[in-house]
Tab-separated table of C-alpha atoms and ligand atoms in Angstrom:
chain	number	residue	atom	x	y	z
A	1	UNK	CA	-28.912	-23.218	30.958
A	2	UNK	CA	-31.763	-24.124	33.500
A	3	UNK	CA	-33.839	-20.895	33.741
A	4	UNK	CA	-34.823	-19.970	37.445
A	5	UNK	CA	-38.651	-19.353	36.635
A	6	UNK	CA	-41.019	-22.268	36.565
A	7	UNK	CA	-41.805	-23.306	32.876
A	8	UNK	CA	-45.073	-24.013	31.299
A	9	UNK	CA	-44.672	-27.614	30.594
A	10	UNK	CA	-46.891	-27.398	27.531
A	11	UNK	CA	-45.030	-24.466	25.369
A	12	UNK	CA	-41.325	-26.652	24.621
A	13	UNK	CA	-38.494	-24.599	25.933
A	14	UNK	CA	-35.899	-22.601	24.603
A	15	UNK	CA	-32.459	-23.708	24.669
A	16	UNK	CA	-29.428	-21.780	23.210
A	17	UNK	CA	-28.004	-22.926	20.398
A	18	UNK	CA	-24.609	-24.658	21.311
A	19	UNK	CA	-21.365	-23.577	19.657
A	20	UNK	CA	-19.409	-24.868	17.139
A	21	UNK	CA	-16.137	-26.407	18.984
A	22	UNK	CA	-13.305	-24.374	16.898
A	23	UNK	CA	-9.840	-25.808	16.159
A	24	UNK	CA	-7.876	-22.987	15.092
A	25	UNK	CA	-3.826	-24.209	14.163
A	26	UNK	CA	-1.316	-23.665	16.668
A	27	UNK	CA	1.283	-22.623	14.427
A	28	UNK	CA	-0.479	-19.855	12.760
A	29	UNK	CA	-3.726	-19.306	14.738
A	30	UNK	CA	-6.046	-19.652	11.621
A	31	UNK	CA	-8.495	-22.514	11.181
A	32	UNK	CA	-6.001	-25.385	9.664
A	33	UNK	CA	-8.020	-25.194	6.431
A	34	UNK	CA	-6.429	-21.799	5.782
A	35	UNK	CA	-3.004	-22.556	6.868
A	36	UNK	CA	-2.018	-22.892	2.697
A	37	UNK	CA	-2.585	-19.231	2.738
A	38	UNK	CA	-0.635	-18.320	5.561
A	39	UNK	CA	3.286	-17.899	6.098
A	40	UNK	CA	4.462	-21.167	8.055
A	41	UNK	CA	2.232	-23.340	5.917
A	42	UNK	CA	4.970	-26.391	6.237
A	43	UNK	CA	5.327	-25.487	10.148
A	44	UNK	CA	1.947	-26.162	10.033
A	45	UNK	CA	1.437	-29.046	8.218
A	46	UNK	CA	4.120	-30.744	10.674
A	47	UNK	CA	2.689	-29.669	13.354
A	48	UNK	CA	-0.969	-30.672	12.689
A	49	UNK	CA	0.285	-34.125	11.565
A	50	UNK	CA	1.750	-34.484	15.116
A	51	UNK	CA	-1.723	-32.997	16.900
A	52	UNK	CA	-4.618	-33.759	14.908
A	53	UNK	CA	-3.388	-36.799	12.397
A	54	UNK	CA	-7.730	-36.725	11.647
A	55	UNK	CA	-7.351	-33.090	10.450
A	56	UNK	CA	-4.050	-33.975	8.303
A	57	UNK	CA	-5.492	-36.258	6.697
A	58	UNK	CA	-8.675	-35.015	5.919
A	59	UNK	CA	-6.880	-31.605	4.555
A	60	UNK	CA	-4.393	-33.166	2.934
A	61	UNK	CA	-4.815	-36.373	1.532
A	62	UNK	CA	-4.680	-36.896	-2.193
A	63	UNK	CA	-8.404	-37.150	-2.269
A	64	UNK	CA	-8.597	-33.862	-0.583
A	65	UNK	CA	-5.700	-31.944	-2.894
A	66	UNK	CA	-7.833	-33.128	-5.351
A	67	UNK	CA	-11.041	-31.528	-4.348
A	68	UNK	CA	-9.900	-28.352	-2.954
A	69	UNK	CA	-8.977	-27.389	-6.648
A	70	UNK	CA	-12.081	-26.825	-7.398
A	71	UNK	CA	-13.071	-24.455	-9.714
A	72	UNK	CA	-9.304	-23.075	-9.488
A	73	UNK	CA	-7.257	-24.399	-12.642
A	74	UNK	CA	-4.454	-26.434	-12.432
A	75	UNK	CA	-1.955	-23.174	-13.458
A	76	UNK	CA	-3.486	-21.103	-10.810
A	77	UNK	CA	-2.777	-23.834	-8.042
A	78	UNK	CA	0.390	-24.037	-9.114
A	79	UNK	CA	0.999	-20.189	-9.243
A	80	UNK	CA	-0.669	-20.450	-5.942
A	81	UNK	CA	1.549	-22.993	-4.537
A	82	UNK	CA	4.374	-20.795	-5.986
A	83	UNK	CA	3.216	-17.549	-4.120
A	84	UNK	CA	2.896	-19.381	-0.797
A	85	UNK	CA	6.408	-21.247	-0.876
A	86	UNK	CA	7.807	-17.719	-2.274
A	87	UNK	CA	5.669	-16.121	1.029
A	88	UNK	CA	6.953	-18.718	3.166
A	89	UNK	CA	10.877	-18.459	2.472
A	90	UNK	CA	10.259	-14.677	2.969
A	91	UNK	CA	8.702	-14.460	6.077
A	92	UNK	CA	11.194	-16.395	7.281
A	93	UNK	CA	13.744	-14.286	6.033
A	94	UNK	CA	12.198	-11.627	7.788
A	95	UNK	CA	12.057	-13.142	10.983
A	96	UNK	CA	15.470	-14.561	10.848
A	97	UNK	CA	16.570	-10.914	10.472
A	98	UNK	CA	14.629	-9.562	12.640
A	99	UNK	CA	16.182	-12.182	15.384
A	100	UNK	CA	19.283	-10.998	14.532
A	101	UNK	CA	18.673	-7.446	14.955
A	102	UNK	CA	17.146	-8.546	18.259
A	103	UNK	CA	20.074	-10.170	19.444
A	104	UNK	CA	22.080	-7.135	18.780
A	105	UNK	CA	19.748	-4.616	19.856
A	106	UNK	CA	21.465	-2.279	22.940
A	107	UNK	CA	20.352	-1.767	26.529
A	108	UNK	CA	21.747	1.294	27.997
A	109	UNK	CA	21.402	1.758	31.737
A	110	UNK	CA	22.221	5.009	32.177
A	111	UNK	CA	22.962	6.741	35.021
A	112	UNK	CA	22.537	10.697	35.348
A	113	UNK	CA	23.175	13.217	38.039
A	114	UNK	CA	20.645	15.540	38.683
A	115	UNK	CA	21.839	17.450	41.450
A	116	UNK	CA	24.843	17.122	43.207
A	117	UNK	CA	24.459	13.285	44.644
A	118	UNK	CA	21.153	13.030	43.317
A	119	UNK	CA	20.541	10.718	40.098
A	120	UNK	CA	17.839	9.114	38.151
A	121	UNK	CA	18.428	5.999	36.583
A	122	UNK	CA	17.174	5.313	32.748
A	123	UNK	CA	16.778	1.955	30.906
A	124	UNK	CA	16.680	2.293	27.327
A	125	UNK	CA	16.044	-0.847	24.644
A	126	UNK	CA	14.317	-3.425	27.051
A	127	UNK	CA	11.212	-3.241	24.393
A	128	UNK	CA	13.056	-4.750	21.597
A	129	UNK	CA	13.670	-8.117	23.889
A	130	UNK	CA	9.750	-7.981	24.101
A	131	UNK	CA	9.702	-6.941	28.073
A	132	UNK	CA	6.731	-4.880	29.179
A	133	UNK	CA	7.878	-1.836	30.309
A	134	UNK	CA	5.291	-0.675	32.213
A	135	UNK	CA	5.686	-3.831	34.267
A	136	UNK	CA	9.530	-4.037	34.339
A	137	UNK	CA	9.291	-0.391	35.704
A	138	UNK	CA	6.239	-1.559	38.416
A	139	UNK	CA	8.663	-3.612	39.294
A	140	UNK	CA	11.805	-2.207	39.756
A	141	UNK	CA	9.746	0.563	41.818
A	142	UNK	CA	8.589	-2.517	44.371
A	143	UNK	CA	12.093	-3.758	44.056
A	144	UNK	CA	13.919	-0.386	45.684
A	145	UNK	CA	10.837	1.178	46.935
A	146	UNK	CA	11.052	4.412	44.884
A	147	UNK	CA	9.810	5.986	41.985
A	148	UNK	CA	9.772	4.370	38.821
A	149	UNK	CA	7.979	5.217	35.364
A	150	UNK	CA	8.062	4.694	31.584
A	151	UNK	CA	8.676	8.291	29.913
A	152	UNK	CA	9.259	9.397	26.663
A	153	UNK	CA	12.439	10.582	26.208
A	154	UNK	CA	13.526	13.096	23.324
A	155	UNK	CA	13.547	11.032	20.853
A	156	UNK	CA	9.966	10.180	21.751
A	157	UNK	CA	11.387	5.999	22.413
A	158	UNK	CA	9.914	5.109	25.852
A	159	UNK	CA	12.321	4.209	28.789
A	160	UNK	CA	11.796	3.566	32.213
A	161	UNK	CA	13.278	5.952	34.641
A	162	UNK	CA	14.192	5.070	38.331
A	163	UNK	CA	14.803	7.439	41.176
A	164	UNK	CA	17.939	6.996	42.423
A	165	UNK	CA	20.758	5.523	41.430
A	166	UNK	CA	20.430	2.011	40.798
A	167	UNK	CA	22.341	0.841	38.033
A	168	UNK	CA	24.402	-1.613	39.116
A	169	UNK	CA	21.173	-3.287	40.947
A	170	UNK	CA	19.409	-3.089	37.623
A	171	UNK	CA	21.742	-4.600	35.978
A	172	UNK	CA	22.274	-6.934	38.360
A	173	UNK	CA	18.556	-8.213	37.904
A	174	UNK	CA	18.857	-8.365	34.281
A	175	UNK	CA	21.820	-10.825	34.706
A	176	UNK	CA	20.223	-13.009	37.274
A	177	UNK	CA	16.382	-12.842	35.264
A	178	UNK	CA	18.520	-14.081	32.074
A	179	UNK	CA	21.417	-16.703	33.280
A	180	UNK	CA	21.897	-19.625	31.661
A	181	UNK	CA	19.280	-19.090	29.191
A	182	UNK	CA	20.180	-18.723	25.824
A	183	UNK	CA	17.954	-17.167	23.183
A	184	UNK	CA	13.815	-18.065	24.165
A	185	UNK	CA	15.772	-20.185	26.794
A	186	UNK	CA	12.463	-21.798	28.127
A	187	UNK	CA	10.943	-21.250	31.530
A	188	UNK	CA	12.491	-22.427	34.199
A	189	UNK	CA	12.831	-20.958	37.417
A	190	UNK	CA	12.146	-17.068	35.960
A	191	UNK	CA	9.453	-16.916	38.588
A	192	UNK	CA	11.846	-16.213	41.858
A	193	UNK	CA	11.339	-12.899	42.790
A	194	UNK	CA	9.042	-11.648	39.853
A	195	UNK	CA	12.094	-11.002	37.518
A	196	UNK	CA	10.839	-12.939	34.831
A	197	UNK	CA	9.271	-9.320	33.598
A	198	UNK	CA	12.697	-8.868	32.759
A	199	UNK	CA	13.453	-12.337	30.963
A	200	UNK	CA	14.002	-12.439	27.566
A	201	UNK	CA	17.433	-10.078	27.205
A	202	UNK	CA	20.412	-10.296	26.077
A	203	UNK	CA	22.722	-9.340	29.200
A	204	UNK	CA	25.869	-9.144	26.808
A	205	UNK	CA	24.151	-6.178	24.804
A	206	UNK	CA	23.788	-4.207	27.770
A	207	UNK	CA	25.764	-0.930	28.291
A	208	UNK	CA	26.204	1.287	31.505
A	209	UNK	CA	26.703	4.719	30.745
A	210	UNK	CA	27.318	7.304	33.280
A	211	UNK	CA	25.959	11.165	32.653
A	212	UNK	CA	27.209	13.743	34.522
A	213	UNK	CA	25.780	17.098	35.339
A	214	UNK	CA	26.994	20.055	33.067
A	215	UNK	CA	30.112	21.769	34.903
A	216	UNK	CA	28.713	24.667	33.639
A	217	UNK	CA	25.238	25.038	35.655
A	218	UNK	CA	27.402	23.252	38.585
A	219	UNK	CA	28.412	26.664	39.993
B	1	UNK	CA	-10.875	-1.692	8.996
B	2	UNK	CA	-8.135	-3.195	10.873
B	3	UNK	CA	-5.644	-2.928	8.779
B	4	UNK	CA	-2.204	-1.966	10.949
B	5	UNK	CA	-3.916	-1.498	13.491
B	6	UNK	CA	-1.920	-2.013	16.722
B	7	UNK	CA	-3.311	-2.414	20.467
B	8	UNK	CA	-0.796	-0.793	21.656
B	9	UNK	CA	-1.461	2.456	20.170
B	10	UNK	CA	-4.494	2.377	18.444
B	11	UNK	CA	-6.462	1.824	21.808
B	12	UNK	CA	-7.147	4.601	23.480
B	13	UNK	CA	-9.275	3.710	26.815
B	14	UNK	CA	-11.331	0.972	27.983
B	15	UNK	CA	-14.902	1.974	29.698
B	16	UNK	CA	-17.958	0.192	31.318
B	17	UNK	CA	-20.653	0.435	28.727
B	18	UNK	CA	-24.300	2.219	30.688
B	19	UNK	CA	-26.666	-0.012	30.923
B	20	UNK	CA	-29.192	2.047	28.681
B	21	UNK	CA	-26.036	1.594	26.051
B	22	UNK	CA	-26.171	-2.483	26.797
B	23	UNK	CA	-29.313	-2.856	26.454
B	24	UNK	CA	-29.389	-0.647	23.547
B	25	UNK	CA	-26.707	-2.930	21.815
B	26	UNK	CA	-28.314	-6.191	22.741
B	27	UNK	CA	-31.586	-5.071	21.098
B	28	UNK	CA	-29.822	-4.163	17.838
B	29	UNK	CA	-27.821	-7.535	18.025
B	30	UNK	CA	-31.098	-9.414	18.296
B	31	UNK	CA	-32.636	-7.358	15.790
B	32	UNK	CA	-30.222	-7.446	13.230
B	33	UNK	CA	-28.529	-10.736	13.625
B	34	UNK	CA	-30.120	-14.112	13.189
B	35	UNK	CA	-29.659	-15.147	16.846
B	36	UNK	CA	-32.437	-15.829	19.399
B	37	UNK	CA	-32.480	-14.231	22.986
B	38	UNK	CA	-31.314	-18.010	24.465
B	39	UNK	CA	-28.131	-17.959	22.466
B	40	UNK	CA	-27.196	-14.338	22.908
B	41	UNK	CA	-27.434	-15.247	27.002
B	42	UNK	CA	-25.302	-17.555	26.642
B	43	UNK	CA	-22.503	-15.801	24.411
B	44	UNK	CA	-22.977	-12.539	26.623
B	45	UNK	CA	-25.027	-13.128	30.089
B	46	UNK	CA	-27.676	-10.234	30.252
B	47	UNK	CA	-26.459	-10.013	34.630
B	48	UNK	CA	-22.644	-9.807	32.644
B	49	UNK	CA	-21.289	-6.438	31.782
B	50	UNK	CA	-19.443	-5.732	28.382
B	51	UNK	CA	-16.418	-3.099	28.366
B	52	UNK	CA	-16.396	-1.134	25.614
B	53	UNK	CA	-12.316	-0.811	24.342
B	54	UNK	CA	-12.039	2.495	22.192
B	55	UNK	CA	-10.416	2.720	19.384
B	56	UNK	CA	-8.862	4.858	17.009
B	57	UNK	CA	-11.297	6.332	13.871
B	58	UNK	CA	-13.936	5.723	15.661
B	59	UNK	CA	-14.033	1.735	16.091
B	60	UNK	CA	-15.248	0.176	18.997
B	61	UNK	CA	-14.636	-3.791	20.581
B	62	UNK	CA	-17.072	-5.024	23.094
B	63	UNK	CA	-15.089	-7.541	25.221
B	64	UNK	CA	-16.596	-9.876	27.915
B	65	UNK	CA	-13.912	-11.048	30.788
B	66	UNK	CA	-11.548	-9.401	27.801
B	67	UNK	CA	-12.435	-11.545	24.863
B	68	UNK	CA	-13.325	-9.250	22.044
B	69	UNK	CA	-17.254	-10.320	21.024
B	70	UNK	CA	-18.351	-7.848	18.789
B	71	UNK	CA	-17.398	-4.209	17.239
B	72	UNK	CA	-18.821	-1.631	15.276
B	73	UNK	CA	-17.237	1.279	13.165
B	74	UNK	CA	-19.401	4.669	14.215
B	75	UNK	CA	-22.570	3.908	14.971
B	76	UNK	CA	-22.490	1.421	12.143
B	77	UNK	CA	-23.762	-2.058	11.910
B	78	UNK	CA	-22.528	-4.264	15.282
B	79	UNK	CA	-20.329	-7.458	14.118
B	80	UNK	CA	-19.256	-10.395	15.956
B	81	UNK	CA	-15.519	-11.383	16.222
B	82	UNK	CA	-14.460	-13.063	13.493
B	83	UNK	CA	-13.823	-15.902	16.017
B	84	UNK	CA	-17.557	-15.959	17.406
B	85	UNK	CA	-18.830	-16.584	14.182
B	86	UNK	CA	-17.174	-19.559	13.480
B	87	UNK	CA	-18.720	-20.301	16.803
B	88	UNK	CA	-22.079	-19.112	15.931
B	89	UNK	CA	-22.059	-19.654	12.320
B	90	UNK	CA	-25.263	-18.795	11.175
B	91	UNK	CA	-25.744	-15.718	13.413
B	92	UNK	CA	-24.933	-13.505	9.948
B	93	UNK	CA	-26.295	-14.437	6.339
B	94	UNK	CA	-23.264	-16.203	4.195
B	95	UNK	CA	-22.225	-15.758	0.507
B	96	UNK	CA	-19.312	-17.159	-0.440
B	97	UNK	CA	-16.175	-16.363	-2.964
B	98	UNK	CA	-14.108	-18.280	-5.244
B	99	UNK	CA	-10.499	-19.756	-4.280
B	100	UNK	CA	-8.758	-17.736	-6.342
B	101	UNK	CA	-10.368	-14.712	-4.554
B	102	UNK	CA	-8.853	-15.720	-0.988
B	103	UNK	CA	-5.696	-14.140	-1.160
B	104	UNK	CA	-6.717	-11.154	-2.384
B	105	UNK	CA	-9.280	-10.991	0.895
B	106	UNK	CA	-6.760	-12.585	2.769
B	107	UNK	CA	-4.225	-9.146	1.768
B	108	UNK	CA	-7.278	-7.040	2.888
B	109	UNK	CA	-8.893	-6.588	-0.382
B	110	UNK	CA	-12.488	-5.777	-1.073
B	111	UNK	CA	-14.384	-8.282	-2.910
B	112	UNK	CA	-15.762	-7.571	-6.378
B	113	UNK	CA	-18.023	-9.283	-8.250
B	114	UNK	CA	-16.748	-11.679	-10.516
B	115	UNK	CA	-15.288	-13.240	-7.239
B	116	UNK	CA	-18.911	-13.952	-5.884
B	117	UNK	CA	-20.532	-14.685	-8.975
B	118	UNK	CA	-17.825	-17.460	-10.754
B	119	UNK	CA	-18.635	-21.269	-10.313
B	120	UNK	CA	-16.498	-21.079	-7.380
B	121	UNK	CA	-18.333	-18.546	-5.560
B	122	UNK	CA	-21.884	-17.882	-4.209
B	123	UNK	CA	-24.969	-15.545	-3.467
B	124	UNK	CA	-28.168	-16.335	-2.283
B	125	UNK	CA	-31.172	-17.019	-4.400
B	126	UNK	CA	-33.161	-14.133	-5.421
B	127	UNK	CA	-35.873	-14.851	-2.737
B	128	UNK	CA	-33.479	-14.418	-0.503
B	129	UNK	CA	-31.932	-11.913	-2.011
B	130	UNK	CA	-29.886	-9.123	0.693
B	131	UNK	CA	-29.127	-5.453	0.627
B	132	UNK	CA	-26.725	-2.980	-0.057
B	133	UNK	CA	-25.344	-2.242	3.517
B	134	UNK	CA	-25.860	-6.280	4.871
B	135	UNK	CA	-23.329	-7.671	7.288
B	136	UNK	CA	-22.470	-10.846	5.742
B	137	UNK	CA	-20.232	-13.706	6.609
B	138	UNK	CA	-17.408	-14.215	3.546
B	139	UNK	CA	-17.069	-18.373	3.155
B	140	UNK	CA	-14.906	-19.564	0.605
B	141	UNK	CA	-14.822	-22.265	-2.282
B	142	UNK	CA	-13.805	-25.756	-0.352
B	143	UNK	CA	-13.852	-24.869	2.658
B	144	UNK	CA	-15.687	-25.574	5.841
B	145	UNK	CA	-15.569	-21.777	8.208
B	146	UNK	CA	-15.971	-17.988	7.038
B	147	UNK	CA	-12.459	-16.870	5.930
B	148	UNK	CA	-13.958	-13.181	6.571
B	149	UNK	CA	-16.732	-10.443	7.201
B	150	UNK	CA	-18.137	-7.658	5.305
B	151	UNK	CA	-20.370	-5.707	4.188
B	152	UNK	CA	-22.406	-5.884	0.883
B	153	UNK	CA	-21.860	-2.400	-0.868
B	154	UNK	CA	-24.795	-3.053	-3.194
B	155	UNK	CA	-27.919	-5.689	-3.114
B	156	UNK	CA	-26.524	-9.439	-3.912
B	157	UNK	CA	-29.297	-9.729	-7.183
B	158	UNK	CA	-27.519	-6.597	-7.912
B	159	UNK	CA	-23.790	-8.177	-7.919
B	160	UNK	CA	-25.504	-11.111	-10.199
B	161	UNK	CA	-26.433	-8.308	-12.756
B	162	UNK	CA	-23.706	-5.597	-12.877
B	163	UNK	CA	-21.284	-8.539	-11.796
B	164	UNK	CA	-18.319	-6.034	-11.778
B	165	UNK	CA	-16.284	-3.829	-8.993
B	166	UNK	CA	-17.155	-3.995	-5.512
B	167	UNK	CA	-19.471	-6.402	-4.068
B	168	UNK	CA	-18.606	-6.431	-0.756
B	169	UNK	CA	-16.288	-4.465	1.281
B	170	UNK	CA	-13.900	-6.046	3.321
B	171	UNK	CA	-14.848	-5.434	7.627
B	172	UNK	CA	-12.573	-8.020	9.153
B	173	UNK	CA	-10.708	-11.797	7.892
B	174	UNK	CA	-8.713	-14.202	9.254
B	175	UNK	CA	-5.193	-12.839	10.368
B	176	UNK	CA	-6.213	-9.215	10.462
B	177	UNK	CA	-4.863	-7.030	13.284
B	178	UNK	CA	-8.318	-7.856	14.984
B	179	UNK	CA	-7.812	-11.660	14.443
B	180	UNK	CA	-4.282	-11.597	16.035
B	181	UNK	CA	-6.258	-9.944	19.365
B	182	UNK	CA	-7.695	-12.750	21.683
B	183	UNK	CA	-7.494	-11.172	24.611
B	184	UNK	CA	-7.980	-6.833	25.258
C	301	ZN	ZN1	-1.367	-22.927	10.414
């Protein structure tokens, strides 16, 4: 960058060293060179033949395969090659499953009496749909101007908790943040309102549950 | 040093750094890196404020408009981001390890020896021979960026001689916990 000061003319300036314009693989975020060791390697490959056809080919062309064995011998590619399909099928195991378990994962709305005719409102298992709670809650406290927080409850999971009862609203929102969209449904029109803090969950998996105050400290 | 590590939990406050402590940091950056005071303005402004994002056991990320630019375990040795070396490549001396030692860094594994020393891998000449204790960048056989940093646990003409158990411990590699953070 032009410096302010006037420069001597006769000792040459100083310029920063530019940086190096990084490519790093949109599949896996590492630099597409490293992709083999990764866990999506054939996601990648597709997808860098699509973006960068340059890159493909100068990774993996025959000429390239060839090289990159380098020093490595023939059985320890192959192990190698091995290890990383092996890698591959299980991550994807992994993530299959843990889609599943997503997409069963419960949301209980619950609400609770406190005192007579006054309840709080908890929201349990939005996390597991990957909503941020702390923003969810931010929001639902804007939404019906009261209080709303993210607390620990006894089983030390975080849930929001809303003054008031409002579980029918919640769930309302949850419904209207999530229709028509199946599983990573794309955007859309998530933005109306701000409810797409709350897009992502499954609205089938959610559960209302009602708590009432103990008869016994009613009295 | 990143290993499970989690923003979510492991972070446990994010501060303005003083300016005694900036200036403090951007002397031992220019100091100990291989970086001139042009480029260092340009990857961090001096009229630019870092934020200082603490961490659990004691590490701490410097991020600027919250990209993560350097850290530093303690009062240890400051390293750049993984990511801003491959930027600024020769900001840290390189050596350079074998293929067949890449997954093992790539699984968080320090580096020993044998893994620097093969045909595949590489040190520096003796006249330019590093430390015990030397931030290095980790390269690997074929290919073209650092895979990884870390530090040299004994002197490189060292590694050539003993050429067995650790050479260089393992600070940070591509897809760590600290790779997967772009922004704090
Ligand atoms: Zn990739």
């Amino acid at each position: 960058m032009a410096s302010t000061a006037p420069e001597d003319p006769s000792t040459s300036e100083k310029v920063a060293t530019p940086p190096v314009e990084m490519f790093y693989c949109g599949v896996c975020t590492f630099p597409p060179e490293y992709c083999e060791f990764g866990t999506s390697f054939s996601k990648c490959k597709e997808w860098l033949h699509t973006e960068r056809l340059d890159l493909f080919e100068k990774y993996y062309s025959d000429e390239a395969l060839q090289a990159k064995l380098g020093t490595l011998s023939v059985e320890a590619q192959s192990k190698l090659e091995k290890d990383t399909a092996k890698k591959e099928a299980k991550a994807e195991a992994k993530a299959d499953a843990a889609r599943k378990k997503k997409m069963s994962s419960p949301v209980i709305i619950k609400r609770i009496e406190r005192n007579k005719r006054k309840y709080v409102t908890s929201i349990r298992g939005l996390e597991a749909f990957d909503i941020d709670l702390k923003k969810a809650s931010k929001f639902f406290a804007t939404k019906f101007a009261t209080g709303a927080s993210v607390t620990k409850n006894a089983a030390g999971i975080d849930e929001i908790v809303v003054q008031g009862d409002v579980s029918q609203e919640v769930y309302d929102m949850i419904a209207e943040a999530n229709e028509g969209g199946g599983e990573g449904g794309g955007g859309g029109k998530g933005g109306k309102k701000g409810l797409d803090v709350l897009k992502g969950v499954v609205v089938d998996n959610i559960e209302m549950v009602e708590e009432k105050k103990k008869k016994a400290d009613a009295e | 040093m990143f290993k499970k590590f989690s923003p979510s939990t492991d972070i446990s406050g994010q501060t303005p750094v003083k300016s005694s402590m900036q200036r403090a940091i951007r002397s031992s950056i220019l100091s100990s890196w291989n970086i001139d005071a042009e480029t260092l303005e340009a990857i961090w402004p001096k009229k630019e404020s870092i934020i200082h994002v603490k961490c659990r056991e004691h590490i701490s990320i410097y991020t600027l408009h919250n990209e993560p630019l350097f850290f530093q375990h303690f009062d240890g040795p400051v390293y750049p981001t993984l990511r801003l070396l491959h930027k600024y490549p020769f900001i840290l001396p390189h050596v350079g390890i074998d293929r067949g030692a890449i997954r093992f860094l790539l699984a968080g594994a320090n580096m020993m020896c044998p893994g620097l020393t093969s045909k595949g891998g590489r040190l520096p000449p003796q006249d330019a021979a590093l430390p015990a204790g030397t931030p290095v960048a980790i390269d690997a056989e074929g290919k073209e960026f650092a895979v990884g940093i870390g530090l040299t646990t004994i002197g490189t003409e060292e590694m050539k001689k003993i050429n067995k158990d650790v050479a260089v411990e393992s600070v940070t590699y591509v897809g760590d916990e600290l790779w997967a953070v772009q922004k704090l």
